[in-house]
mmCIF file of C-alpha atoms and ligand atoms in Angstrom:
data_model
loop_
_atom_site.group_PDB
_atom_site.id
_atom_site.type_symbol
_atom_site.label_atom_id
_atom_site.label_comp_id
_atom_site.label_asym_id
_atom_site.label_seq_id
_atom_site.Cartn_x
_atom_site.Cartn_y
_atom_site.Cartn_z
ATOM 1 C CA MET E 1 0.000 0.000 0.000
ATOM 2 C CA THR E 2 1.229 3.481 -0.801
ATOM 3 C CA ARG E 3 -0.283 6.522 0.829
ATOM 4 C CA TRP E 4 0.363 10.207 0.479
ATOM 5 C CA ARG E 5 -0.907 13.506 1.724
ATOM 6 C CA TYR E 6 -1.147 16.503 -0.547
ATOM 7 C CA ALA E 7 -1.648 20.245 -0.996
ATOM 8 C CA ALA E 8 -2.135 22.111 -4.266
ATOM 9 C CA ALA E 9 -2.790 25.541 -5.752
ATOM 10 C CA THR E 10 -2.988 27.269 -9.119
ATOM 11 C CA ASP E 11 -2.853 30.980 -9.866
ATOM 12 C CA THR E 12 -3.244 33.170 -12.949
ATOM 13 C CA GLY E 13 -0.076 35.118 -12.109
ATOM 14 C CA LEU E 14 0.411 38.813 -12.637
ATOM 15 C CA VAL E 15 0.544 39.098 -16.420
ATOM 16 C CA ARG E 16 -1.813 36.611 -18.046
ATOM 17 C CA GLN E 17 -5.496 37.405 -18.441
ATOM 18 C CA SER E 18 -6.655 33.858 -17.735
ATOM 19 C CA ASN E 19 -5.378 30.724 -16.104
ATOM 20 C CA GLN E 20 -4.807 28.001 -18.709
ATOM 21 C CA ASP E 21 -3.233 25.674 -16.139
ATOM 22 C CA ALA E 22 -5.390 22.950 -14.628
ATOM 23 C CA ILE E 23 -4.585 20.763 -11.631
ATOM 24 C CA TYR E 24 -6.069 17.722 -9.925
ATOM 25 C CA VAL E 25 -5.116 15.705 -6.851
ATOM 26 C CA ASP E 26 -6.715 13.017 -4.712
ATOM 27 C CA ASP E 27 -5.549 9.963 -2.773
ATOM 28 C CA ARG E 28 -4.374 8.112 -5.879
ATOM 29 C CA LEU E 29 -3.727 10.647 -8.621
ATOM 30 C CA ALA E 30 -1.980 14.025 -8.896
ATOM 31 C CA MET E 31 -1.805 16.058 -12.104
ATOM 32 C CA VAL E 32 -0.729 19.397 -13.565
ATOM 33 C CA ALA E 33 -1.639 20.411 -17.134
ATOM 34 C CA ASP E 34 -0.408 23.637 -18.734
ATOM 35 C CA GLY E 35 -2.664 24.551 -21.651
ATOM 36 C CA MET E 36 -1.587 26.467 -24.727
ATOM 37 C CA GLY E 37 -3.517 28.093 -27.546
ATOM 38 C CA GLY E 38 -5.210 31.399 -28.281
ATOM 39 C CA HIS E 39 -8.197 32.860 -26.446
ATOM 40 C CA ALA E 40 -9.688 30.208 -24.135
ATOM 41 C CA ALA E 41 -8.393 27.224 -26.147
ATOM 42 C CA GLY E 42 -5.548 26.438 -23.744
ATOM 43 C CA GLU E 43 -7.992 26.239 -20.849
ATOM 44 C CA VAL E 44 -10.150 23.840 -22.851
ATOM 45 C CA ALA E 45 -7.198 21.569 -23.653
ATOM 46 C CA SER E 46 -5.881 21.388 -20.087
ATOM 47 C CA ALA E 47 -9.348 20.937 -18.560
ATOM 48 C CA MET E 48 -10.298 18.218 -21.068
ATOM 49 C CA THR E 49 -7.062 16.389 -20.357
ATOM 50 C CA ILE E 50 -7.423 16.561 -16.579
ATOM 51 C CA ASP E 51 -11.030 15.308 -16.753
ATOM 52 C CA LEU E 52 -10.365 12.466 -19.211
ATOM 53 C CA VAL E 53 -7.242 11.231 -17.441
ATOM 54 C CA ARG E 54 -8.946 11.336 -14.031
ATOM 55 C CA ASP E 55 -11.980 9.439 -15.353
ATOM 56 C CA GLY E 56 -9.879 6.885 -17.214
ATOM 57 C CA PHE E 57 -7.638 6.184 -14.233
ATOM 58 C CA GLU E 58 -10.639 5.847 -11.952
ATOM 59 C CA VAL E 59 -11.944 3.010 -14.134
ATOM 60 C CA ARG E 60 -8.564 1.329 -14.557
ATOM 61 C CA PRO E 61 -5.977 2.342 -11.903
ATOM 62 C CA THR E 62 -3.011 0.640 -13.548
ATOM 63 C CA VAL E 63 -0.001 1.740 -15.575
ATOM 64 C CA GLU E 64 -1.834 0.714 -18.740
ATOM 65 C CA GLY E 65 -4.997 2.458 -17.587
ATOM 66 C CA LEU E 66 -3.247 5.770 -16.969
ATOM 67 C CA TYR E 67 -1.276 5.499 -20.188
ATOM 68 C CA ASN E 68 -4.449 4.780 -22.165
ATOM 69 C CA ALA E 69 -6.244 7.670 -20.469
ATOM 70 C CA ILE E 70 -3.548 10.144 -21.542
ATOM 71 C CA ASN E 71 -3.594 8.684 -25.032
ATOM 72 C CA ALA E 72 -7.384 9.066 -25.162
ATOM 73 C CA ALA E 73 -7.085 12.662 -23.961
ATOM 74 C CA ASN E 74 -4.575 13.340 -26.711
ATOM 75 C CA LEU E 75 -6.983 12.123 -29.384
ATOM 76 C CA ALA E 76 -9.933 13.950 -27.851
ATOM 77 C CA VAL E 77 -8.106 17.284 -27.674
ATOM 78 C CA LEU E 78 -6.810 16.827 -31.203
ATOM 79 C CA LYS E 79 -10.302 16.028 -32.519
ATOM 80 C CA ASN E 80 -11.781 19.051 -30.764
ATOM 81 C CA ALA E 81 -9.054 21.313 -32.159
ATOM 82 C CA ARG E 82 -9.662 20.047 -35.683
ATOM 83 C CA GLU E 83 -13.431 20.388 -35.505
ATOM 84 C CA ASP E 84 -13.673 23.754 -33.770
ATOM 85 C CA PRO E 85 -11.839 26.617 -35.517
ATOM 86 C CA ALA E 86 -11.800 28.576 -32.244
ATOM 87 C CA HIS E 87 -9.692 25.786 -30.722
ATOM 88 C CA PHE E 88 -7.286 25.401 -33.626
ATOM 89 C CA GLY E 89 -3.726 24.796 -32.429
ATOM 90 C CA MET E 90 -4.600 24.151 -28.809
ATOM 91 C CA GLY E 91 -2.743 21.602 -26.725
ATOM 92 C CA THR E 92 -1.434 21.031 -23.264
ATOM 93 C CA THR E 93 1.315 19.525 -21.215
ATOM 94 C CA VAL E 94 0.490 16.910 -18.633
ATOM 95 C CA ILE E 95 2.501 15.578 -15.756
ATOM 96 C CA ALA E 96 0.873 13.046 -13.463
ATOM 97 C CA VAL E 97 1.747 10.684 -10.628
ATOM 98 C CA GLY E 98 -0.654 7.806 -10.162
ATOM 99 C CA LEU E 99 -0.618 5.079 -7.535
ATOM 100 C CA THR E 100 -0.823 2.227 -9.990
ATOM 101 C CA SER E 101 -1.815 -1.283 -9.053
ATOM 102 C CA ASP E 102 -0.174 -4.393 -10.427
ATOM 103 C CA GLY E 103 -1.663 -7.870 -10.490
ATOM 104 C CA ASP E 104 -0.135 -8.807 -7.114
ATOM 105 C CA GLY E 105 -1.876 -6.092 -5.103
ATOM 106 C CA VAL E 106 1.159 -3.774 -4.991
ATOM 107 C CA THR E 107 0.310 -0.085 -5.382
ATOM 108 C CA SER E 108 3.302 2.024 -6.346
ATOM 109 C CA PRO E 109 3.825 5.594 -7.623
ATOM 110 C CA THR E 110 4.333 5.964 -11.379
ATOM 111 C CA LEU E 111 5.126 9.220 -13.168
ATOM 112 C CA PHE E 112 3.646 10.053 -16.589
ATOM 113 C CA HIS E 113 4.972 13.057 -18.481
ATOM 114 C CA VAL E 114 4.484 14.970 -21.739
ATOM 115 C CA GLY E 115 5.688 18.573 -22.223
ATOM 116 C CA ASP E 116 7.653 20.937 -20.023
ATOM 117 C CA SER E 117 5.753 20.837 -16.752
ATOM 118 C CA ARG E 118 8.046 19.310 -14.159
ATOM 119 C CA ALA E 119 8.258 16.766 -11.344
ATOM 120 C CA TYR E 120 10.804 17.084 -8.542
ATOM 121 C CA GLN E 121 11.600 14.726 -5.694
ATOM 122 C CA LEU E 122 12.642 16.199 -2.325
ATOM 123 C CA ARG E 123 14.480 14.135 0.252
ATOM 124 C CA ASP E 124 16.313 15.562 3.239
ATOM 125 C CA GLY E 125 16.128 19.075 1.762
ATOM 126 C CA ALA E 126 17.696 18.054 -1.556
ATOM 127 C CA LEU E 127 15.857 18.546 -4.823
ATOM 128 C CA ARG E 128 16.100 16.181 -7.793
ATOM 129 C CA GLN E 129 14.323 16.767 -11.089
ATOM 130 C CA LEU E 130 12.533 13.589 -12.198
ATOM 131 C CA SER E 131 11.298 14.709 -15.602
ATOM 132 C CA ASP E 132 13.035 15.828 -18.771
ATOM 133 C CA ASP E 133 11.550 18.901 -20.427
ATOM 134 C CA HIS E 134 10.183 18.127 -23.894
ATOM 135 C CA SER E 135 11.245 21.492 -25.290
ATOM 136 C CA VAL E 136 13.618 22.311 -28.145
ATOM 137 C CA ALA E 137 16.190 23.993 -25.904
ATOM 138 C CA GLU E 138 16.234 21.176 -23.331
ATOM 139 C CA GLU E 139 16.435 18.523 -26.070
ATOM 140 C CA TRP E 140 19.495 20.388 -27.362
ATOM 141 C CA VAL E 141 21.016 20.373 -23.877
ATOM 142 C CA ARG E 142 20.620 16.584 -23.746
ATOM 143 C CA MET E 143 22.181 16.371 -27.205
ATOM 144 C CA GLY E 144 25.137 18.500 -26.020
ATOM 145 C CA ARG E 145 24.368 21.416 -28.336
ATOM 146 C CA LEU E 146 23.585 23.836 -25.482
ATOM 147 C CA THR E 147 24.585 24.195 -21.857
ATOM 148 C CA SER E 148 21.877 24.445 -19.190
ATOM 149 C CA GLU E 149 22.739 28.128 -18.768
ATOM 150 C CA GLU E 150 22.331 28.766 -22.505
ATOM 151 C CA ALA E 151 19.055 26.848 -22.579
ATOM 152 C CA ALA E 152 17.649 28.939 -19.713
ATOM 153 C CA VAL E 153 17.693 32.055 -21.907
ATOM 154 C CA HIS E 154 17.363 30.436 -25.321
ATOM 155 C CA PRO E 155 14.470 31.800 -27.462
ATOM 156 C CA ARG E 156 13.250 28.257 -28.124
ATOM 157 C CA ARG E 157 13.168 27.223 -24.470
ATOM 158 C CA HIS E 158 9.352 27.414 -24.492
ATOM 159 C CA GLN E 159 8.876 25.608 -27.806
ATOM 160 C CA LEU E 160 7.574 22.134 -27.000
ATOM 161 C CA THR E 161 8.656 19.011 -28.854
ATOM 162 C CA ARG E 162 5.812 16.976 -27.357
ATOM 163 C CA GLY E 163 2.345 17.852 -26.172
ATOM 164 C CA VAL E 164 -1.162 16.503 -25.638
ATOM 165 C CA GLY E 165 -3.428 17.248 -28.621
ATOM 166 C CA VAL E 166 -0.597 18.084 -31.002
ATOM 167 C CA GLU E 167 -0.318 14.944 -33.139
ATOM 168 C CA ASP E 168 -2.196 11.686 -33.701
ATOM 169 C CA THR E 169 0.509 9.780 -31.890
ATOM 170 C CA ILE E 170 1.930 10.729 -28.537
ATOM 171 C CA ALA E 171 5.139 9.715 -26.759
ATOM 172 C CA ILE E 172 4.743 9.519 -22.990
ATOM 173 C CA ASP E 173 7.599 9.151 -20.515
ATOM 174 C CA VAL E 174 6.606 6.511 -17.961
ATOM 175 C CA ILE E 175 8.793 6.192 -14.842
ATOM 176 C CA SER E 176 8.326 4.086 -11.712
ATOM 177 C CA LEU E 177 9.220 6.271 -8.742
ATOM 178 C CA SER E 178 11.573 5.035 -6.084
ATOM 179 C CA ALA E 179 10.362 6.824 -2.950
ATOM 180 C CA GLU E 180 10.596 6.498 0.788
ATOM 181 C CA PRO E 181 8.209 7.627 3.542
ATOM 182 C CA GLY E 182 8.821 11.344 4.120
ATOM 183 C CA ASP E 183 9.818 12.025 0.506
ATOM 184 C CA ARG E 184 7.978 14.846 -1.175
ATOM 185 C CA ILE E 185 7.066 15.102 -4.847
ATOM 186 C CA LEU E 186 6.451 18.522 -6.412
ATOM 187 C CA LEU E 187 4.525 18.733 -9.696
ATOM 188 C CA CYS E 188 4.476 22.215 -11.234
ATOM 189 C CA SER E 189 3.921 24.202 -14.403
ATOM 190 C CA ASP E 190 6.712 26.264 -15.938
ATOM 191 C CA GLY E 191 5.169 29.376 -14.396
ATOM 192 C CA LEU E 192 6.708 28.166 -11.132
ATOM 193 C CA SER E 193 9.939 26.546 -12.324
ATOM 194 C CA ASN E 194 10.835 29.492 -14.570
ATOM 195 C CA GLU E 195 10.425 32.003 -11.760
ATOM 196 C CA LEU E 196 12.198 30.142 -8.939
ATOM 197 C CA ASP E 197 15.627 28.539 -9.030
ATOM 198 C CA ASN E 198 16.248 25.040 -7.714
ATOM 199 C CA ASP E 199 17.585 26.183 -4.361
ATOM 200 C CA THR E 200 14.454 28.239 -3.693
ATOM 201 C CA LEU E 201 12.200 25.414 -4.822
ATOM 202 C CA ALA E 202 14.000 22.999 -2.496
ATOM 203 C CA ARG E 203 13.945 25.330 0.485
ATOM 204 C CA LEU E 204 10.275 26.271 0.195
ATOM 205 C CA SER E 205 9.022 22.771 -0.586
ATOM 206 C CA SER E 206 10.724 20.940 2.253
ATOM 207 C CA VAL E 207 10.100 20.418 5.908
ATOM 208 C CA PRO E 208 9.775 22.017 8.404
ATOM 209 C CA PHE E 209 7.029 23.604 6.316
ATOM 210 C CA THR E 210 3.740 21.775 6.130
ATOM 211 C CA LEU E 211 2.461 20.885 2.691
ATOM 212 C CA GLU E 212 -0.016 23.765 2.760
ATOM 213 C CA GLU E 213 2.623 26.239 3.907
ATOM 214 C CA SER E 214 5.035 25.077 1.236
ATOM 215 C CA VAL E 215 2.495 25.461 -1.559
ATOM 216 C CA ALA E 216 1.434 28.887 -0.357
ATOM 217 C CA GLN E 217 5.087 30.023 -0.193
ATOM 218 C CA LEU E 218 5.840 28.670 -3.631
ATOM 219 C CA MET E 219 2.889 30.513 -5.173
ATOM 220 C CA GLU E 220 3.674 33.743 -3.424
ATOM 221 C CA SER E 221 7.373 33.588 -4.263
ATOM 222 C CA ALA E 222 6.620 32.978 -7.951
ATOM 223 C CA ARG E 223 4.325 35.988 -8.018
ATOM 224 C CA GLU E 224 6.958 38.101 -6.317
ATOM 225 C CA ALA E 225 9.516 36.922 -8.865
ATOM 226 C CA GLY E 226 7.379 38.315 -11.682
ATOM 227 C CA GLY E 227 4.409 36.007 -12.054
ATOM 228 C CA ARG E 228 4.720 36.200 -15.835
ATOM 229 C CA ASP E 229 2.866 32.959 -16.443
ATOM 230 C CA ASN E 230 0.165 30.909 -14.807
ATOM 231 C CA ILE E 231 1.542 29.247 -11.661
ATOM 232 C CA SER E 232 0.565 25.754 -10.494
ATOM 233 C CA ALA E 233 1.931 23.432 -7.844
ATOM 234 C CA VAL E 234 0.871 20.060 -6.438
ATOM 235 C CA LEU E 235 2.921 18.869 -3.476
ATOM 236 C CA LEU E 236 2.745 15.269 -2.218
ATOM 237 C CA GLU E 237 4.321 13.675 0.856
ATOM 238 C CA PHE E 238 4.533 9.920 1.182
ATOM 239 C CA ASP E 239 3.490 8.332 4.461
ATOM 240 C CA GLU E 240 3.906 4.812 3.178
ATOM 241 C CA VAL E 241 5.454 3.563 -0.054
ATOM 242 C CA GLN E 242 5.486 0.333 -1.991
ATOM 243 C CA VAL E 243 7.943 -0.169 -4.793
ATOM 244 C CA ALA E 244 6.939 -1.637 -8.132
ATOM 245 C CA ALA E 245 8.011 -5.268 -8.533
ATOM 246 C CA ALA E 246 8.984 -4.525 -12.134
ATOM 247 C CA PRO E 247 10.029 -0.842 -12.275
ATOM 248 C CA ILE E 248 9.493 0.997 -15.568
ATOM 249 C CA LYS E 249 11.525 3.782 -17.116
ATOM 250 C CA ARG E 250 10.810 4.288 -20.726
ATOM 251 C CA THR E 251 9.057 6.367 -23.322
ATOM 252 C CA VAL E 252 5.928 4.744 -24.700
ATOM 253 C CA THR E 253 4.669 5.893 -28.064
ATOM 254 C CA SER E 254 1.085 5.287 -29.109
ATOM 255 C CA ASN E 255 0.289 3.487 -32.310
ATOM 256 C CA PRO E 256 -0.428 5.689 -35.297
ATOM 257 C CA PRO E 257 -4.134 5.773 -36.211
ATOM 258 C CA PRO E 258 -5.332 3.626 -39.101
ATOM 259 C CA VAL E 259 -4.650 5.246 -42.431
ATOM 260 C CA ALA E 260 -7.849 6.803 -43.744
ATOM 261 C CA LEU E 261 -7.918 8.167 -47.220
ATOM 262 C CA ARG E 262 -8.763 11.825 -47.312
ATOM 263 C CA PRO E 263 -11.775 12.499 -49.554
ATOM 264 C CA ASN E 264 -9.735 14.314 -52.187
ATOM 265 C CA VAL E 265 -7.192 11.484 -52.254
ATOM 266 C CA ALA E 266 -9.987 8.937 -52.582
ATOM 267 C CA ALA E 267 -11.603 10.952 -55.386
ATOM 268 C CA SER E 268 -8.279 11.271 -57.137
ATOM 269 C CA ARG E 269 -7.742 7.510 -56.964
ATOM 270 C CA LEU E 270 -11.290 6.938 -58.201
ATOM 271 C CA ARG E 271 -10.699 9.239 -61.159
ATOM 272 C CA ARG E 272 -7.455 7.460 -61.893
ATOM 273 C CA ALA E 273 -9.233 4.103 -61.711
ATOM 274 C CA LYS E 274 -11.913 5.370 -64.093
ATOM 275 C CA ARG E 275 -9.273 6.637 -66.494
ATOM 276 C CA LEU E 276 -7.579 3.274 -66.264
ATOM 277 C CA THR E 277 -10.860 1.465 -66.956
ATOM 278 C CA TRP E 278 -11.536 3.676 -69.964
ATOM 279 C CA ARG E 279 -8.081 2.989 -71.321
ATOM 280 C CA VAL E 280 -8.442 -0.744 -70.771
ATOM 281 C CA TRP E 281 -11.737 -0.786 -72.657
ATOM 282 C CA ALA E 282 -10.233 1.300 -75.464
ATOM 283 C CA ALA E 283 -7.271 -1.070 -75.696
ATOM 284 C CA LEU E 284 -9.577 -4.093 -75.752
ATOM 285 C CA ALA E 285 -11.742 -2.502 -78.471
ATOM 286 C CA LEU E 286 -8.651 -1.738 -80.541
ATOM 287 C CA LEU E 287 -7.377 -5.289 -80.102
ATOM 288 C CA ALA E 288 -10.775 -6.718 -81.076
ATOM 289 C CA SER E 289 -10.943 -4.534 -84.191
ATOM 290 C CA VAL E 290 -7.419 -5.610 -85.183
ATOM 291 C CA VAL E 291 -8.376 -9.286 -84.793
ATOM 292 C CA VAL E 292 -11.641 -8.874 -86.719
ATOM 293 C CA GLY E 293 -9.847 -6.844 -89.377
ATOM 294 C CA PHE E 294 -7.265 -9.591 -89.741
ATOM 295 C CA PHE E 295 -9.936 -12.238 -90.338
ATOM 296 C CA VAL E 296 -11.773 -9.994 -92.806
ATOM 297 C CA VAL E 297 -8.622 -9.325 -94.820
ATOM 298 C CA VAL E 298 -7.543 -12.981 -94.846
ATOM 299 C CA HIS E 299 -11.042 -14.102 -95.866
ATOM 300 C CA TRP E 300 -11.166 -11.516 -98.629
ATOM 301 C CA TYR E 301 -7.744 -12.543 -99.926
ATOM 302 C CA ALA E 302 -8.528 -16.247 -99.678
ATOM 303 C CA TYR E 303 -11.605 -15.932 -101.926
ATOM 304 C CA SER E 304 -10.608 -12.969 -104.085
ATOM 305 C CA SER E 305 -9.650 -14.987 -107.147
ATOM 306 C CA PHE E 306 -10.915 -17.846 -109.309
ATOM 307 C CA TYR E 307 -9.189 -20.588 -111.201
ATOM 308 C CA LEU E 308 -9.946 -23.425 -113.598
ATOM 309 C CA GLY E 309 -9.137 -26.937 -112.537
ATOM 310 C CA SER E 310 -10.109 -30.509 -113.313
ATOM 311 C CA ASP E 311 -12.702 -32.302 -111.250
ATOM 312 C CA ALA E 312 -12.996 -35.952 -112.214
ATOM 313 C CA GLY E 313 -12.098 -35.100 -115.816
ATOM 314 C CA THR E 314 -14.492 -32.152 -116.054
ATOM 315 C CA ILE E 315 -13.232 -28.602 -116.240
ATOM 316 C CA ALA E 316 -14.501 -26.812 -113.142
ATOM 317 C CA VAL E 317 -14.289 -23.267 -111.784
ATOM 318 C CA TYR E 318 -13.011 -22.840 -108.213
ATOM 319 C CA GLN E 319 -13.057 -19.762 -106.022
ATOM 320 C CA GLY E 320 -10.063 -19.234 -103.762
ATOM 321 C CA GLN E 321 -6.311 -19.748 -103.796
ATOM 322 C CA PRO E 322 -5.297 -23.141 -105.259
ATOM 323 C CA SER E 323 -3.247 -24.077 -102.190
ATOM 324 C CA GLY E 324 -5.636 -22.425 -99.733
ATOM 325 C CA VAL E 325 -4.911 -19.644 -97.203
ATOM 326 C CA LEU E 326 -4.649 -20.742 -93.610
ATOM 327 C CA TRP E 327 -7.873 -22.616 -92.913
ATOM 328 C CA TYR E 328 -9.734 -21.160 -95.941
ATOM 329 C CA LYS E 329 -9.765 -23.882 -98.645
ATOM 330 C CA PRO E 330 -10.826 -23.242 -102.275
ATOM 331 C CA VAL E 331 -14.436 -24.029 -103.140
ATOM 332 C CA LYS E 332 -15.744 -25.415 -106.444
ATOM 333 C CA ILE E 333 -18.470 -23.107 -107.648
ATOM 334 C CA SER E 334 -19.163 -24.346 -111.156
ATOM 335 C CA ASP E 335 -18.729 -27.291 -113.503
ATOM 336 C CA THR E 336 -18.339 -26.441 -117.164
ATOM 337 C CA PRO E 337 -19.760 -28.749 -119.866
ATOM 338 C CA TYR E 338 -16.209 -29.436 -121.072
ATOM 339 C CA GLN E 339 -14.005 -32.414 -120.507
ATOM 340 C CA ALA E 340 -10.381 -31.791 -119.691
ATOM 341 C CA SER E 341 -9.468 -34.239 -122.413
ATOM 342 C CA GLN E 342 -11.027 -31.892 -124.986
ATOM 343 C CA LEU E 343 -8.248 -29.350 -124.633
ATOM 344 C CA ARG E 344 -5.020 -28.887 -126.439
ATOM 345 C CA ALA E 345 -2.027 -30.578 -124.822
ATOM 346 C CA ALA E 346 -0.568 -27.293 -123.653
ATOM 347 C CA ASP E 347 -3.925 -26.217 -122.198
ATOM 348 C CA GLN E 348 -4.292 -29.593 -120.471
ATOM 349 C CA GLN E 349 -0.895 -29.009 -118.797
ATOM 350 C CA ALA E 350 -1.929 -25.500 -117.837
ATOM 351 C CA LEU E 351 -5.237 -26.822 -116.431
ATOM 352 C CA ALA E 352 -3.374 -29.418 -114.399
ATOM 353 C CA ALA E 353 -1.402 -26.558 -112.809
ATOM 354 C CA THR E 354 -4.661 -24.524 -112.465
ATOM 355 C CA ILE E 355 -5.434 -21.439 -114.523
ATOM 356 C CA SER E 356 -6.088 -18.342 -112.417
ATOM 357 C CA GLU E 357 -8.652 -15.731 -113.436
ATOM 358 C CA PRO E 358 -9.824 -12.581 -111.696
ATOM 359 C CA SER E 359 -13.571 -13.378 -111.862
ATOM 360 C CA LEU E 360 -16.074 -16.122 -112.435
ATOM 361 C CA GLU E 361 -17.027 -14.641 -115.791
ATOM 362 C CA ALA E 362 -13.395 -14.481 -116.881
ATOM 363 C CA ALA E 363 -12.842 -18.090 -115.837
ATOM 364 C CA LEU E 364 -15.912 -19.298 -117.760
ATOM 365 C CA HIS E 365 -14.902 -17.240 -120.734
ATOM 366 C CA TRP E 366 -11.405 -18.721 -120.711
ATOM 367 C CA ALA E 367 -12.856 -22.244 -120.480
ATOM 368 C CA ASP E 368 -14.965 -21.502 -123.543
ATOM 369 C CA TYR E 369 -11.947 -20.170 -125.309
ATOM 370 C CA ILE E 370 -9.504 -23.005 -124.684
ATOM 371 C CA HIS E 371 -12.228 -25.550 -125.478
ATOM 372 C CA SER E 372 -13.041 -23.728 -128.737
ATOM 373 C CA GLN E 373 -9.365 -23.725 -129.626
ATOM 374 C CA TYR E 374 -9.338 -27.508 -129.269
ATOM 375 C CA CYS E 375 -12.527 -27.829 -131.313
ATOM 376 C CA HIS E 376 -11.054 -25.730 -134.020
ATOM 377 C CA TYR E 377 -9.049 -28.776 -135.039
ATOM 378 C CA HIS E 378 -11.160 -31.533 -133.597
ATOM 379 C CA SER E 379 -14.789 -32.645 -133.873
ATOM 380 C CA CYS E 380 -16.649 -31.383 -130.780
ATOM 381 C CA ARG E 381 -20.260 -31.347 -129.657
ATOM 382 C CA THR E 382 -21.746 -27.857 -129.692
ATOM 383 C CA GLY E 383 -24.828 -26.398 -128.034
ATOM 384 C CA THR E 384 -26.048 -24.766 -124.874
ATOM 385 C CA GLY E 385 -25.748 -26.403 -121.425
ATOM 386 C CA THR E 386 -26.718 -25.597 -117.899
ATOM 387 C CA THR E 387 -24.615 -26.339 -114.857
ATOM 388 C CA THR E 388 -25.039 -26.011 -111.103
ATOM 389 C CA THR E 389 -22.710 -23.725 -109.131
ATOM 390 C CA THR E 390 -21.850 -23.538 -105.464
ATOM 391 C CA THR E 391 -20.808 -20.370 -103.627
ATOM 392 C CA PRO E 392 -18.279 -20.370 -100.744
ATOM 393 C CA THR E 393 -21.164 -19.834 -98.375
ATOM 394 C CA HIS E 394 -22.747 -23.037 -99.590
ATOM 395 C CA SER E 395 -25.836 -21.332 -101.031
ATOM 396 C CA THR E 396 -26.869 -22.514 -104.466
ATOM 397 C CA THR E 397 -27.263 -20.386 -107.582
ATOM 398 C CA THR E 398 -27.559 -21.135 -111.242
ATOM 399 C CA VAL E 399 -25.108 -19.848 -113.777
ATOM 400 C CA ARG E 400 -25.925 -20.005 -117.390
ATOM 401 C CA VAL E 401 -23.032 -21.131 -119.505
ATOM 402 C CA THR E 402 -23.027 -20.835 -123.265
ATOM 403 C CA THR E 403 -20.526 -22.862 -125.187
ATOM 404 C CA THR E 404 -18.986 -21.446 -128.293
ATOM 405 C CA THR E 405 -19.618 -22.930 -131.646
ATOM 406 C CA ALA E 406 -16.621 -24.561 -133.155
ATOM 407 C CA LYS E 407 -15.318 -22.668 -136.127
ATOM 408 C CA GLY E 408 -14.104 -24.318 -139.157
ATOM 409 C CA GLY E 409 -13.073 -27.877 -138.913
HETATM 410 MG MG1 MG B 1 2.999 27.827 -18.552
#
C-alpha cells in the first residue's frame, strides 16, 4: 500500500489574463496540465485532459490504464481542435503521478509526463528533477548542443517538442518512482519553475514547512519573482510507499491511427481508376478490331480470285487460292460442260497446274476459249448447257453457260 498527503494551488499570475493551467489531486492521482492556444483554447485543452485522465484512471488504476487515459485525452483534444476553428492549435502539457496497481496487489507511484511541466523529488532538503523537459532547448542540452545556462535564456526554451493534442501519436515518458516515507514530490507548471531557481524550490518545498505552507510560499514567491505565467503546484508527501516489482523507465509511443484516405485522395484515386478502366476498354476494343480486321482481310484474300481446274475429268471453276490460305480452302463453284481431255495438250498441262482468273465470268470465258481452240481442229459437240454452281457460303445459284460454236473444222 502506498499513501500520500497533498496540498495544491494554481494561480493566474500577474501578467496573463486567464489561467490556462489545470490541476487535480486526490488519494491516488496528482496532475498538472499547462494549456496552450489562443483565447480560451488552452484552458479547454488542459481541462479536457485533466477530466479524461482522471476518469480513465478511476476506471482502470493501472499503468496501462493511466497510459491509455492520456492517449485518449490526446486524441480527444486533437479532434476538438480540428473540428472547432476557435480551438485550432490548442494543446497542453500533462505531468501526473498515479498510484498504480499491479496484479499482485502492490500499489506504487508511477510518473507520466508529456511537455515541459516538471516533477521534482525532495528528500532531506535536496531537490532532484525527475522529468526531462520536452522542449527544443532542453532537447538540445541533452544532445550537447547547449549548456543548461544557454538553454535557460534560449528563445526556443518554451517551444515544445511533445504535447497533448498536437499529433495523432503521442510519446509519454513513464517512470516508476523510487520513494521512501517522508519524501515529497512537487509537480508544477513552468510558471513556477521558470520564476524560482532550484535552491528556492528545495527550500520552500521541504520540511519544516507543512504541505499547505510550502504550496502557499511557492505561489507567493513565484508571483513576487514576476508572475509572468500561470503558476501551479501540487505537493505530495509519502506516508507509506510500496515499490513496483517490475520498475518501468521508458518512453511509450502510441500506435499511429489507421490510415484513412482523405476524400480528395480517394476521389483522385477513383478518377485514376476510371481513367484506367476507360483505357483498358479502349485497348480491348482496338485489339478486337485488329483481330476482326485480320480475319476480314484474310477471308477476302482467300476468296478474291478464281481458277480453272479438273474435277474428275471435267473442267470446273473454283473460287479461292489453289493451295488455300490458312484454314480457308478453295471451293468449287461451277462445272463447265467441257471435258479436260477436250483441250489442247498445252492447255491440259496448264489446267493441271490450275489457270487463275480474276472473276467467275473471266474463268468461264477462258474455259470456252480453250475448249473452242481444241474444237477448231477436232470434232466437238456444240450447243447450250446448264450447270449447277456452289458459292463459298454453300448457297446454291444457277449460272448459265453458253458454249462457243466450233469454227471451221
Ligand atoms: Mg505555462
